[in-house]
Amino acid sequence: MEGLLTESQRALRDEVRAFVRDDVPRQLLLDMDAGKVSYPREFLEAAARRRLLGLRFPTEYGGRGLGWIDEIVALEEVGVLSTSLPCLYSLVSIVGEALNVFGTSEQKERWLRPAVEGRLTVAEALTEPRGGSDFFGTTTVARRDGDRWLLNGQKRFIVGAEGADYFLVYARTREDAPSHESISAFIVERGPGVEVQHVYGLMGMRGGGTGRVYFRDAPVPAENVIGGENGGASVFNQMMIPERMTSGAGALGGARAALEIAARYSDRRKAFGQKIRAFEAVSFMVADSITLLDAARALVQAAARSVDVEDEPSRVRRLVSEAKKFATESTWQIINNAMQIMGGIGYTNVYPIERLLRDSRLSMIWTGSNQIMNLLIQHEYYRELGARQPVRDVEADAPDADKEEEKVYE
Ligand SMILES: Cc1cc2nc3c(=O)[nH]c(=O)nc-3n(C[C@H](O)[C@H](O)[C@H](O)COP(=O)(O)OP(=O)(O)OC[C@H]3O[C@@H](n4cnc5c(N)ncnc54)[C@H](O)[C@@H]3O)c2cc1C
């Protein structure tokens, strides 16, 4: 893939590599995994000092005005830090998307710029205890009360909840219309009526402040609505691009790190008097893994390009969903292979493979589970298929193609 990057993308990648190498202490990762850190705010501040947050956003709001292709190059490097830190890094890109695309200039100045500059921290509150996949079933409600809204409900599994200064929250704002016309997106600042609870022990992905957020008559000024009253569906659809692009691209970093550790190990570790890489059973796992990694990266790049060139929305949706699904499943497989290559020691905490494996499991579940990705992929593909005729009638290229009576469909 090296040859596909432009000079400026290579320079960006090297900047992010320097950040990941020099500004993120090993102890922070260990303390996060041990649950000793509830929210690593200093990580975001350090990234902001290097102007590495919100890369796609306009320079007037602190970003660099770059494209998705650039951002995924950066995300793969941050992904080497596994899942919690990359997720917090990505949240600026995710929540920022709503503000950048739908926000007024006042809203951008008030919330986007400080997030990109590392002065305010953000979280996205979408999932509810009754379900995450069924977004439009949202039960959190907002009731108009003069020039403000009062929010009631709860959201769970919210990364960054413990440290976020503000949340992007979806709530139902009318009852007399279909769901896609009755949900609004709000910026809710931490304050009265907003309570965060740390509820869960997590398999991985620790230290990122994942919590439950309760809204009890939480007052939200009317000017905090993003994308207009009842305009939440458009905001949600737009935000699924950064949600899934960041999940896919971030996963690649963890996979790459695990594969490198395992491949180096296989070049030193001996069994039956020879290096284990000499056994095809081992080196072919390396071959499978690097092939998966390159294929996943290529698909993420294709999706990034389709967003950057503003391809048809349905094709963007399909490619982004494919990229998220394939990259996260490939990552799981690659890290699993790495553990297998390393034998018993890979299962211990002498190497970080076990943490990478625990952390990476989540990426097949969140930001739309991979079943939901399949739902979208097949839906968009059938839609495309219905909208065009085949270039060549390949069906007619069979010897007995004219036996119409054998083509029974019911
Ligand atoms: C550690 C962690 C961090 C998270 N961070 C955030 C966050 O920051 N913000 C946020 O809003 N959410 C977050 N989530 C929530 C995450 O996005 C959801 O867990 C996910 O979307 C699935 O929702 P659910 O858990 O309610 O499962 P459900 O929606 O109940 O789904 C359960 C199962 O049913 C399947 N399923 C559901 N509907 C369909 C369908 N129509 N077709 C096929 N299969 C289906 C799913 O694929 C899944 O296998 C996080 C979750 C975790 C565990």
Tab-separated table of C-alpha atoms and ligand atoms in Angstrom:
chain	number	residue	atom	x	y	z
A	1	MET	CA	0.000	0.000	0.000
A	2	GLU	CA	3.010	2.245	0.544
A	3	GLY	CA	3.144	3.103	-3.158
A	4	LEU	CA	-0.461	4.313	-3.158
A	5	LEU	CA	0.130	7.066	-0.618
A	6	THR	CA	0.953	10.592	-1.698
A	7	GLU	CA	3.915	12.432	-0.232
A	8	SER	CA	1.666	14.450	2.064
A	9	GLN	CA	-0.111	11.289	3.257
A	10	ARG	CA	3.238	9.732	4.096
A	11	ALA	CA	4.204	12.873	5.974
A	12	LEU	CA	0.916	12.759	7.904
A	13	ARG	CA	1.441	9.097	8.690
A	14	ASP	CA	4.908	9.867	10.040
A	15	GLU	CA	3.500	12.659	12.204
A	16	VAL	CA	0.938	10.268	13.702
A	17	ARG	CA	3.603	7.614	14.156
A	18	ALA	CA	5.704	10.102	16.128
A	19	PHE	CA	2.683	10.921	18.316
A	20	VAL	CA	1.887	7.261	18.946
A	21	ARG	CA	5.524	6.468	19.716
A	22	ASP	CA	6.493	9.514	21.801
A	23	ASP	CA	3.355	10.889	23.461
A	24	VAL	CA	1.518	7.796	24.659
A	25	PRO	CA	3.192	6.199	27.660
A	26	ARG	CA	3.149	2.438	27.926
A	27	GLN	CA	1.927	2.859	31.511
A	28	LEU	CA	-1.220	4.626	30.289
A	29	LEU	CA	-2.188	1.576	28.222
A	30	LEU	CA	-1.484	-0.771	31.134
A	31	ASP	CA	-3.399	1.375	33.614
A	32	MET	CA	-6.356	1.675	31.278
A	33	ASP	CA	-6.530	-2.072	30.781
A	34	ALA	CA	-6.237	-2.568	34.558
A	35	GLY	CA	-9.182	-0.216	35.074
A	36	LYS	CA	-7.048	2.317	36.960
A	37	VAL	CA	-7.890	5.125	34.531
A	38	SER	CA	-11.459	6.270	34.033
A	39	TYR	CA	-10.824	8.788	31.271
A	40	PRO	CA	-7.452	9.624	29.653
A	41	ARG	CA	-8.089	13.280	28.889
A	42	GLU	CA	-4.350	13.948	28.592
A	43	PHE	CA	-4.225	11.666	25.521
A	44	LEU	CA	-6.671	13.891	23.660
A	45	GLU	CA	-4.874	17.027	24.776
A	46	ALA	CA	-1.590	15.600	23.499
A	47	ALA	CA	-3.137	14.716	20.116
A	48	ALA	CA	-4.631	18.203	19.896
A	49	ARG	CA	-1.254	19.811	20.618
A	50	ARG	CA	0.010	18.098	17.466
A	51	ARG	CA	-3.135	19.191	15.575
A	52	LEU	CA	-4.074	15.569	14.943
A	53	LEU	CA	-7.739	15.670	15.995
A	54	GLY	CA	-10.590	16.243	13.538
A	55	LEU	CA	-8.274	16.190	10.516
A	56	ARG	CA	-11.118	16.474	8.003
A	57	PHE	CA	-12.663	19.594	9.490
A	58	PRO	CA	-11.991	23.058	8.060
A	59	THR	CA	-8.918	24.912	9.257
A	60	GLU	CA	-11.122	27.738	10.600
A	61	TYR	CA	-12.411	25.224	13.176
A	62	GLY	CA	-8.994	23.816	14.023
A	63	GLY	CA	-8.865	20.928	11.527
A	64	ARG	CA	-6.668	20.487	8.476
A	65	GLY	CA	-9.344	20.316	5.787
A	66	LEU	CA	-8.180	16.846	4.701
A	67	GLY	CA	-10.139	13.959	3.151
A	68	TRP	CA	-11.158	10.522	4.360
A	69	ILE	CA	-8.197	8.945	2.603
A	70	ASP	CA	-5.918	11.013	4.843
A	71	GLU	CA	-7.906	10.339	7.974
A	72	ILE	CA	-7.820	6.564	7.540
A	73	VAL	CA	-4.044	6.705	7.123
A	74	ALA	CA	-3.901	8.454	10.511
A	75	LEU	CA	-6.467	6.109	12.069
A	76	GLU	CA	-4.519	2.977	11.208
A	77	GLU	CA	-1.537	4.405	13.064
A	78	VAL	CA	-3.599	5.382	16.110
A	79	GLY	CA	-5.165	1.914	15.912
A	80	VAL	CA	-1.840	0.421	16.966
A	81	LEU	CA	-2.873	1.593	20.456
A	82	SER	CA	-5.685	-1.009	20.294
A	83	THR	CA	-9.288	0.137	20.785
A	84	SER	CA	-10.019	2.524	23.684
A	85	LEU	CA	-7.654	5.334	22.722
A	86	PRO	CA	-8.462	5.143	18.995
A	87	CYS	CA	-12.153	5.273	19.876
A	88	LEU	CA	-11.713	8.438	21.955
A	89	TYR	CA	-9.589	9.862	19.146
A	90	SER	CA	-12.332	9.007	16.622
A	91	LEU	CA	-15.149	10.488	18.665
A	92	VAL	CA	-13.978	13.974	17.734
A	93	SER	CA	-14.338	12.944	14.098
A	94	ILE	CA	-17.734	11.297	14.711
A	95	VAL	CA	-19.472	13.924	16.851
A	96	GLY	CA	-17.651	16.622	14.894
A	97	GLU	CA	-19.245	15.338	11.678
A	98	ALA	CA	-22.711	16.245	12.977
A	99	LEU	CA	-21.556	19.741	13.861
A	100	ASN	CA	-19.524	20.219	10.702
A	101	VAL	CA	-22.283	19.117	8.316
A	102	PHE	CA	-25.396	20.316	10.155
A	103	GLY	CA	-24.191	22.908	12.664
A	104	THR	CA	-24.566	26.671	12.360
A	105	SER	CA	-21.397	28.747	12.512
A	106	GLU	CA	-22.209	29.572	16.165
A	107	GLN	CA	-22.597	25.890	16.989
A	108	LYS	CA	-19.310	25.055	15.262
A	109	GLU	CA	-17.509	27.834	17.081
A	110	ARG	CA	-18.953	26.781	20.409
A	111	TRP	CA	-18.524	23.011	20.217
A	112	LEU	CA	-16.586	21.873	17.152
A	113	ARG	CA	-13.535	24.066	17.467
A	114	PRO	CA	-12.945	23.408	21.213
A	115	ALA	CA	-13.260	19.636	20.597
A	116	VAL	CA	-10.735	19.710	17.747
A	117	GLU	CA	-8.428	21.843	19.896
A	118	GLY	CA	-8.682	19.391	22.801
A	119	ARG	CA	-10.372	21.889	25.140
A	120	LEU	CA	-13.742	20.112	25.282
A	121	THR	CA	-14.247	16.350	25.253
A	122	VAL	CA	-17.143	14.596	23.547
A	123	ALA	CA	-19.238	11.416	23.564
A	124	GLU	CA	-21.988	10.071	21.368
A	125	ALA	CA	-25.091	8.750	23.121
A	126	LEU	CA	-27.174	6.657	20.776
A	127	THR	CA	-27.606	3.168	22.236
A	128	GLU	CA	-30.303	2.556	24.843
A	129	PRO	CA	-30.783	-0.413	27.152
A	130	ARG	CA	-33.691	-1.576	24.984
A	131	GLY	CA	-31.406	-1.816	21.957
A	132	GLY	CA	-28.711	-0.317	19.806
A	133	SER	CA	-29.423	-1.848	16.401
A	134	ASP	CA	-32.937	-0.415	16.252
A	135	PHE	CA	-31.940	3.245	16.330
A	136	PHE	CA	-35.365	4.456	15.269
A	137	GLY	CA	-36.926	2.757	18.277
A	138	THR	CA	-35.318	5.434	20.486
A	139	THR	CA	-37.342	5.986	23.654
A	140	THR	CA	-35.435	8.908	25.170
A	141	VAL	CA	-37.796	11.858	24.878
A	142	ALA	CA	-37.384	15.613	24.753
A	143	ARG	CA	-40.301	17.841	25.720
A	144	ARG	CA	-40.385	21.503	24.742
A	145	ASP	CA	-40.465	23.866	27.704
A	146	GLY	CA	-40.334	27.495	26.500
A	147	ASP	CA	-36.944	28.211	24.972
A	148	ARG	CA	-35.473	24.936	26.150
A	149	TRP	CA	-36.052	21.185	25.979
A	150	LEU	CA	-36.280	18.784	28.893
A	151	LEU	CA	-34.696	15.398	28.184
A	152	ASN	CA	-35.727	12.161	29.887
A	153	GLY	CA	-34.375	8.684	29.292
A	154	GLN	CA	-31.138	6.773	29.419
A	155	LYS	CA	-28.348	5.658	27.110
A	156	ARG	CA	-25.915	2.841	27.780
A	157	PHE	CA	-22.478	1.681	26.656
A	158	ILE	CA	-21.421	5.280	25.992
A	159	VAL	CA	-17.657	5.510	25.443
A	160	GLY	CA	-16.171	8.570	27.077
A	161	ALA	CA	-19.269	9.134	29.228
A	162	GLU	CA	-17.187	9.448	32.362
A	163	GLY	CA	-15.084	12.295	31.018
A	164	ALA	CA	-17.084	13.970	28.276
A	165	ASP	CA	-17.859	17.664	28.579
A	166	TYR	CA	-20.760	17.265	26.178
A	167	PHE	CA	-22.802	14.499	24.530
A	168	LEU	CA	-24.461	14.215	21.172
A	169	VAL	CA	-27.829	12.711	22.115
A	170	TYR	CA	-30.769	11.560	20.038
A	171	ALA	CA	-34.236	11.925	21.526
A	172	ARG	CA	-37.805	11.701	20.334
A	173	THR	CA	-39.352	15.142	19.890
A	174	ARG	CA	-42.821	14.285	18.591
A	175	GLU	CA	-45.242	11.409	18.900
A	176	ASP	CA	-47.572	11.958	15.946
A	177	ALA	CA	-45.187	11.059	13.100
A	178	PRO	CA	-43.106	8.122	11.873
A	179	SER	CA	-39.806	7.657	13.719
A	180	HIS	CA	-37.601	9.009	10.963
A	181	GLU	CA	-39.483	12.314	11.226
A	182	SER	CA	-39.667	12.528	14.993
A	183	ILE	CA	-36.136	12.254	16.378
A	184	SER	CA	-33.832	15.224	17.002
A	185	ALA	CA	-30.110	15.438	17.737
A	186	PHE	CA	-29.016	17.539	20.706
A	187	ILE	CA	-25.761	18.740	22.168
A	188	VAL	CA	-26.184	18.105	25.885
A	189	GLU	CA	-23.587	19.580	28.179
A	190	ARG	CA	-22.684	17.799	31.381
A	191	GLY	CA	-24.745	19.500	34.088
A	192	PRO	CA	-28.000	19.328	36.048
A	193	GLY	CA	-30.228	16.405	35.099
A	194	VAL	CA	-27.342	14.478	33.495
A	195	GLU	CA	-25.911	11.625	35.537
A	196	VAL	CA	-23.208	9.198	34.445
A	197	GLN	CA	-22.779	5.808	36.051
A	198	HIS	CA	-19.948	3.374	35.612
A	199	VAL	CA	-21.845	0.099	35.376
A	200	TYR	CA	-19.936	-2.542	33.487
A	201	GLY	CA	-16.903	-4.747	33.706
A	202	LEU	CA	-15.744	-5.003	30.080
A	203	MET	CA	-13.932	-7.867	28.353
A	204	GLY	CA	-11.616	-5.309	26.740
A	205	MET	CA	-11.789	-1.724	25.556
A	206	ARG	CA	-11.165	-0.608	29.128
A	207	GLY	CA	-10.236	2.802	30.488
A	208	GLY	CA	-12.260	4.733	27.901
A	209	GLY	CA	-14.906	5.882	30.370
A	210	THR	CA	-17.703	3.677	29.015
A	211	GLY	CA	-20.804	4.333	31.078
A	212	ARG	CA	-24.513	4.767	31.312
A	213	VAL	CA	-26.022	8.225	31.008
A	214	TYR	CA	-29.315	9.159	32.642
A	215	PHE	CA	-31.278	12.227	31.621
A	216	ARG	CA	-33.795	13.340	34.212
A	217	ASP	CA	-35.543	16.522	33.141
A	218	ALA	CA	-32.167	17.585	31.773
A	219	PRO	CA	-32.587	21.160	30.519
A	220	VAL	CA	-31.177	21.715	27.022
A	221	PRO	CA	-31.366	25.161	25.372
A	222	ALA	CA	-33.292	25.257	22.083
A	223	GLU	CA	-30.150	26.414	20.250
A	224	ASN	CA	-28.488	23.065	21.061
A	225	VAL	CA	-30.549	21.180	18.455
A	226	ILE	CA	-28.325	20.042	15.573
A	227	GLY	CA	-29.859	19.655	12.129
A	228	GLY	CA	-33.216	21.149	13.049
A	229	GLU	CA	-36.162	19.919	15.088
A	230	ASN	CA	-37.075	16.351	14.043
A	231	GLY	CA	-34.053	16.308	11.725
A	232	GLY	CA	-32.212	13.590	13.681
A	233	ALA	CA	-32.561	10.942	10.962
A	234	SER	CA	-30.378	12.899	8.530
A	235	VAL	CA	-27.793	13.543	11.240
A	236	PHE	CA	-27.770	9.845	12.150
A	237	ASN	CA	-27.365	8.731	8.518
A	238	GLN	CA	-24.480	11.124	7.998
A	239	MET	CA	-22.748	10.095	11.213
A	240	MET	CA	-22.801	6.443	10.277
A	241	ILE	CA	-20.046	7.233	7.775
A	242	PRO	CA	-17.478	8.367	10.354
A	243	GLU	CA	-18.691	5.762	12.876
A	244	ARG	CA	-18.014	2.915	10.484
A	245	MET	CA	-14.979	4.336	8.708
A	246	THR	CA	-13.224	4.912	12.029
A	247	SER	CA	-14.154	1.411	13.273
A	248	GLY	CA	-12.776	-0.204	10.127
A	249	ALA	CA	-9.612	1.861	9.775
A	250	GLY	CA	-8.789	1.786	13.488
A	251	ALA	CA	-9.075	-1.994	13.593
A	252	LEU	CA	-6.332	-2.344	10.966
A	253	GLY	CA	-3.742	-0.850	13.307
A	254	GLY	CA	-4.316	-3.469	16.012
A	255	ALA	CA	-4.241	-6.261	13.438
A	256	ARG	CA	-0.994	-4.998	11.964
A	257	ALA	CA	0.637	-4.748	15.391
A	258	ALA	CA	-0.380	-8.292	16.367
A	259	LEU	CA	0.752	-9.744	13.055
A	260	GLU	CA	4.176	-8.093	13.316
A	261	ILE	CA	4.714	-9.409	16.831
A	262	ALA	CA	3.728	-12.945	15.813
A	263	ALA	CA	5.728	-12.969	12.572
A	264	ARG	CA	8.870	-11.754	14.386
A	265	TYR	CA	8.311	-14.373	17.077
A	266	SER	CA	7.999	-17.111	14.449
A	267	ASP	CA	11.370	-16.063	13.058
A	268	ARG	CA	13.065	-16.642	16.446
A	269	ARG	CA	11.133	-19.334	18.261
A	270	LYS	CA	12.337	-22.873	17.576
A	271	ALA	CA	10.545	-26.227	17.772
A	272	PHE	CA	11.913	-29.606	16.668
A	273	GLY	CA	15.243	-27.879	16.097
A	274	GLN	CA	14.045	-25.309	13.607
A	275	LYS	CA	12.404	-21.923	13.533
A	276	ILE	CA	8.643	-22.330	13.637
A	277	ARG	CA	8.257	-20.164	10.521
A	278	ALA	CA	9.822	-23.100	8.651
A	279	PHE	CA	6.591	-25.027	9.267
A	280	GLU	CA	4.108	-24.193	6.574
A	281	ALA	CA	1.316	-24.503	9.106
A	282	VAL	CA	2.799	-21.427	10.781
A	283	SER	CA	4.091	-19.374	7.837
A	284	PHE	CA	0.860	-19.911	5.900
A	285	MET	CA	-1.028	-18.350	8.807
A	286	VAL	CA	1.261	-15.353	8.342
A	287	ALA	CA	0.503	-15.408	4.602
A	288	ASP	CA	-3.252	-15.587	5.237
A	289	SER	CA	-3.044	-12.757	7.737
A	290	ILE	CA	-1.060	-10.338	5.597
A	291	THR	CA	-3.386	-11.055	2.671
A	292	LEU	CA	-6.414	-10.309	4.843
A	293	LEU	CA	-4.782	-7.148	6.159
A	294	ASP	CA	-3.958	-5.818	2.693
A	295	ALA	CA	-7.418	-6.706	1.370
A	296	ALA	CA	-9.108	-5.038	4.333
A	297	ARG	CA	-6.983	-1.926	3.964
A	298	ALA	CA	-7.767	-1.776	0.244
A	299	LEU	CA	-11.501	-1.979	0.922
A	300	VAL	CA	-11.291	0.722	3.585
A	301	GLN	CA	-9.402	2.880	1.076
A	302	ALA	CA	-12.015	2.262	-1.611
A	303	ALA	CA	-14.760	3.274	0.816
A	304	ALA	CA	-12.809	6.376	1.828
A	305	ARG	CA	-12.400	7.359	-1.797
A	306	SER	CA	-16.099	6.877	-2.486
A	307	VAL	CA	-16.936	9.266	0.362
A	308	ASP	CA	-14.317	11.789	-0.744
A	309	VAL	CA	-15.580	11.911	-4.342
A	310	GLU	CA	-19.207	12.105	-3.118
A	311	ASP	CA	-20.270	8.967	-4.952
A	312	GLU	CA	-23.965	7.998	-4.923
A	313	PRO	CA	-25.182	7.788	-1.302
A	314	SER	CA	-26.364	4.181	-1.666
A	315	ARG	CA	-22.986	3.047	-3.018
A	316	VAL	CA	-21.182	4.961	-0.270
A	317	ARG	CA	-23.410	3.242	2.289
A	318	ARG	CA	-22.646	-0.191	0.825
A	319	LEU	CA	-18.890	0.328	0.604
A	320	VAL	CA	-18.618	1.848	4.066
A	321	SER	CA	-20.598	-1.081	5.510
A	322	GLU	CA	-18.462	-3.617	3.634
A	323	ALA	CA	-15.287	-1.917	4.821
A	324	LYS	CA	-16.422	-1.902	8.450
A	325	LYS	CA	-17.502	-5.527	8.333
A	326	PHE	CA	-14.526	-6.889	6.439
A	327	ALA	CA	-11.886	-4.894	8.310
A	328	THR	CA	-13.228	-5.824	11.744
A	329	GLU	CA	-13.689	-9.512	10.896
A	330	SER	CA	-10.261	-9.683	9.267
A	331	THR	CA	-8.741	-8.034	12.316
A	332	TRP	CA	-10.308	-10.606	14.602
A	333	GLN	CA	-8.981	-13.404	12.389
A	334	ILE	CA	-5.494	-11.880	12.141
A	335	ILE	CA	-5.138	-11.398	15.900
A	336	ASN	CA	-6.478	-14.891	16.497
A	337	ASN	CA	-3.887	-16.236	14.035
A	338	ALA	CA	-1.201	-14.263	15.886
A	339	MET	CA	-2.190	-15.926	19.139
A	340	GLN	CA	-2.123	-19.344	17.497
A	341	ILE	CA	1.315	-18.714	15.988
A	342	MET	CA	2.694	-17.816	19.403
A	343	GLY	CA	1.334	-20.843	21.184
A	344	GLY	CA	0.833	-20.693	24.952
A	345	ILE	CA	2.864	-17.564	25.540
A	346	GLY	CA	0.488	-15.643	23.265
A	347	TYR	CA	-2.287	-16.382	25.734
A	348	THR	CA	-0.385	-14.759	28.620
A	349	ASN	CA	0.202	-11.105	29.399
A	350	VAL	CA	3.893	-11.426	28.571
A	351	TYR	CA	2.796	-10.291	25.120
A	352	PRO	CA	-0.063	-7.867	24.360
A	353	ILE	CA	-1.806	-10.246	21.937
A	354	GLU	CA	-4.390	-11.297	24.532
A	355	ARG	CA	-5.313	-7.618	25.150
A	356	LEU	CA	-5.489	-6.867	21.432
A	357	LEU	CA	-7.750	-9.897	20.999
A	358	ARG	CA	-10.046	-8.877	23.873
A	359	ASP	CA	-10.193	-5.295	22.648
A	360	SER	CA	-10.797	-6.106	18.999
A	361	ARG	CA	-13.805	-8.333	19.654
A	362	LEU	CA	-16.030	-5.334	20.231
A	363	SER	CA	-15.491	-3.851	16.804
A	364	MET	CA	-17.705	-6.535	15.223
A	365	ILE	CA	-20.516	-5.482	17.582
A	366	TRP	CA	-20.454	-1.707	17.776
A	367	THR	CA	-21.140	1.171	15.375
A	368	GLY	CA	-23.740	-1.112	13.838
A	369	SER	CA	-23.136	-4.829	14.364
A	370	ASN	CA	-21.772	-6.774	11.418
A	371	GLN	CA	-25.215	-8.328	10.991
A	372	ILE	CA	-26.575	-4.829	10.496
A	373	MET	CA	-23.737	-4.220	7.997
A	374	ASN	CA	-24.916	-7.300	6.082
A	375	LEU	CA	-28.448	-5.983	6.132
A	376	LEU	CA	-27.282	-2.727	4.526
A	377	ILE	CA	-24.895	-4.353	2.040
A	378	GLN	CA	-27.454	-6.746	0.566
A	379	HIS	CA	-30.160	-4.079	0.578
A	380	GLU	CA	-28.035	-1.588	-1.383
A	381	TYR	CA	-26.760	-4.281	-3.736
A	382	TYR	CA	-30.250	-5.516	-4.643
A	383	ARG	CA	-31.266	-1.919	-5.154
A	384	GLU	CA	-28.336	-1.318	-7.558
A	385	LEU	CA	-29.058	-4.567	-9.361
A	386	GLY	CA	-32.674	-3.610	-9.900
A	387	ALA	CA	-31.694	-0.240	-11.291
A	388	ARG	CA	-29.521	-1.491	-14.168
A	389	GLN	CA	-29.473	-4.039	-16.959
A	390	PRO	CA	-26.502	-6.429	-17.280
A	391	VAL	CA	-23.768	-5.083	-19.616
A	392	ARG	CA	-23.800	-8.417	-21.437
A	393	ASP	CA	-26.516	-11.035	-21.116
A	394	VAL	CA	-24.192	-13.662	-19.613
A	395	GLU	CA	-27.214	-15.754	-18.671
A	396	ALA	CA	-27.653	-16.427	-22.397
A	397	ASP	CA	-24.114	-17.868	-22.675
A	398	ALA	CA	-25.207	-21.335	-21.526
A	399	PRO	CA	-25.765	-24.076	-24.155
A	400	ASP	CA	-29.362	-24.659	-23.093
A	401	ALA	CA	-30.103	-21.087	-22.204
A	402	ASP	CA	-33.121	-21.084	-24.492
A	403	LYS	CA	-34.946	-23.763	-22.454
A	404	GLU	CA	-37.204	-21.235	-20.846
A	405	GLU	CA	-39.514	-23.981	-19.574
A	406	GLU	CA	-36.644	-25.170	-17.281
A	407	LYS	CA	-36.269	-21.756	-15.702
A	408	VAL	CA	-38.794	-22.250	-12.969
A	409	TYR	CA	-38.972	-19.583	-10.297
A	410	GLU	CA	-42.033	-20.479	-8.318
B	1	LIG	C1	-17.909	-1.258	25.169
B	1	LIG	C2	-18.975	-0.698	24.304
B	1	LIG	C3	-18.884	0.598	23.824
B	1	LIG	C4	-19.904	1.170	23.065
B	1	LIG	N1	-19.852	2.483	22.708
B	1	LIG	C5	-20.971	3.121	22.285
B	1	LIG	C6	-21.038	4.547	22.203
B	1	LIG	O1	-20.057	5.249	22.468
B	1	LIG	N2	-22.207	5.116	21.824
B	1	LIG	C7	-23.303	4.377	21.527
B	1	LIG	O2	-24.328	4.965	21.221
B	1	LIG	N3	-23.265	3.025	21.577
B	1	LIG	C8	-22.134	2.381	21.962
B	1	LIG	N4	-22.088	1.010	22.068
B	1	LIG	C9	-23.281	0.245	21.755
B	1	LIG	C10	-23.145	-0.606	20.495
B	1	LIG	O3	-23.109	0.195	19.352
B	1	LIG	C11	-24.319	-1.585	20.536
B	1	LIG	O4	-24.048	-2.541	21.550
B	1	LIG	C12	-24.588	-2.256	19.202
B	1	LIG	O5	-25.079	-1.338	18.262
B	1	LIG	C13	-25.600	-3.409	19.312
B	1	LIG	O6	-26.709	-3.002	20.035
B	1	LIG	P1	-27.239	-3.913	21.265
B	1	LIG	O7	-26.081	-4.194	22.147
B	1	LIG	O8	-28.394	-3.238	21.873
B	1	LIG	O9	-27.654	-5.250	20.604
B	1	LIG	P2	-29.046	-5.562	19.883
B	1	LIG	O10	-29.441	-4.419	19.023
B	1	LIG	O11	-30.001	-6.034	20.901
B	1	LIG	O12	-28.635	-6.794	18.951
B	1	LIG	C14	-28.432	-8.090	19.507
B	1	LIG	C15	-28.092	-9.063	18.363
B	1	LIG	O13	-29.143	-9.079	17.393
B	1	LIG	C16	-28.638	-8.774	16.123
B	1	LIG	N5	-29.620	-7.987	15.396
B	1	LIG	C17	-30.373	-6.958	15.874
B	1	LIG	N6	-31.185	-6.499	14.915
B	1	LIG	C18	-30.934	-7.229	13.792
B	1	LIG	C19	-31.433	-7.223	12.448
B	1	LIG	N7	-32.370	-6.353	12.076
B	1	LIG	N8	-30.924	-8.108	11.586
B	1	LIG	C20	-29.956	-8.994	11.949
B	1	LIG	N9	-29.464	-9.053	13.205
B	1	LIG	C21	-29.938	-8.183	14.104
B	1	LIG	C22	-27.361	-7.966	16.372
B	1	LIG	O14	-26.457	-8.063	15.286
B	1	LIG	C23	-26.828	-8.663	17.607
B	1	LIG	O15	-26.145	-9.826	17.206
B	1	LIG	C24	-21.033	0.387	22.734
B	1	LIG	C25	-21.099	-0.948	23.152
B	1	LIG	C26	-20.119	-1.487	23.945
B	1	LIG	C27	-20.259	-2.915	24.429
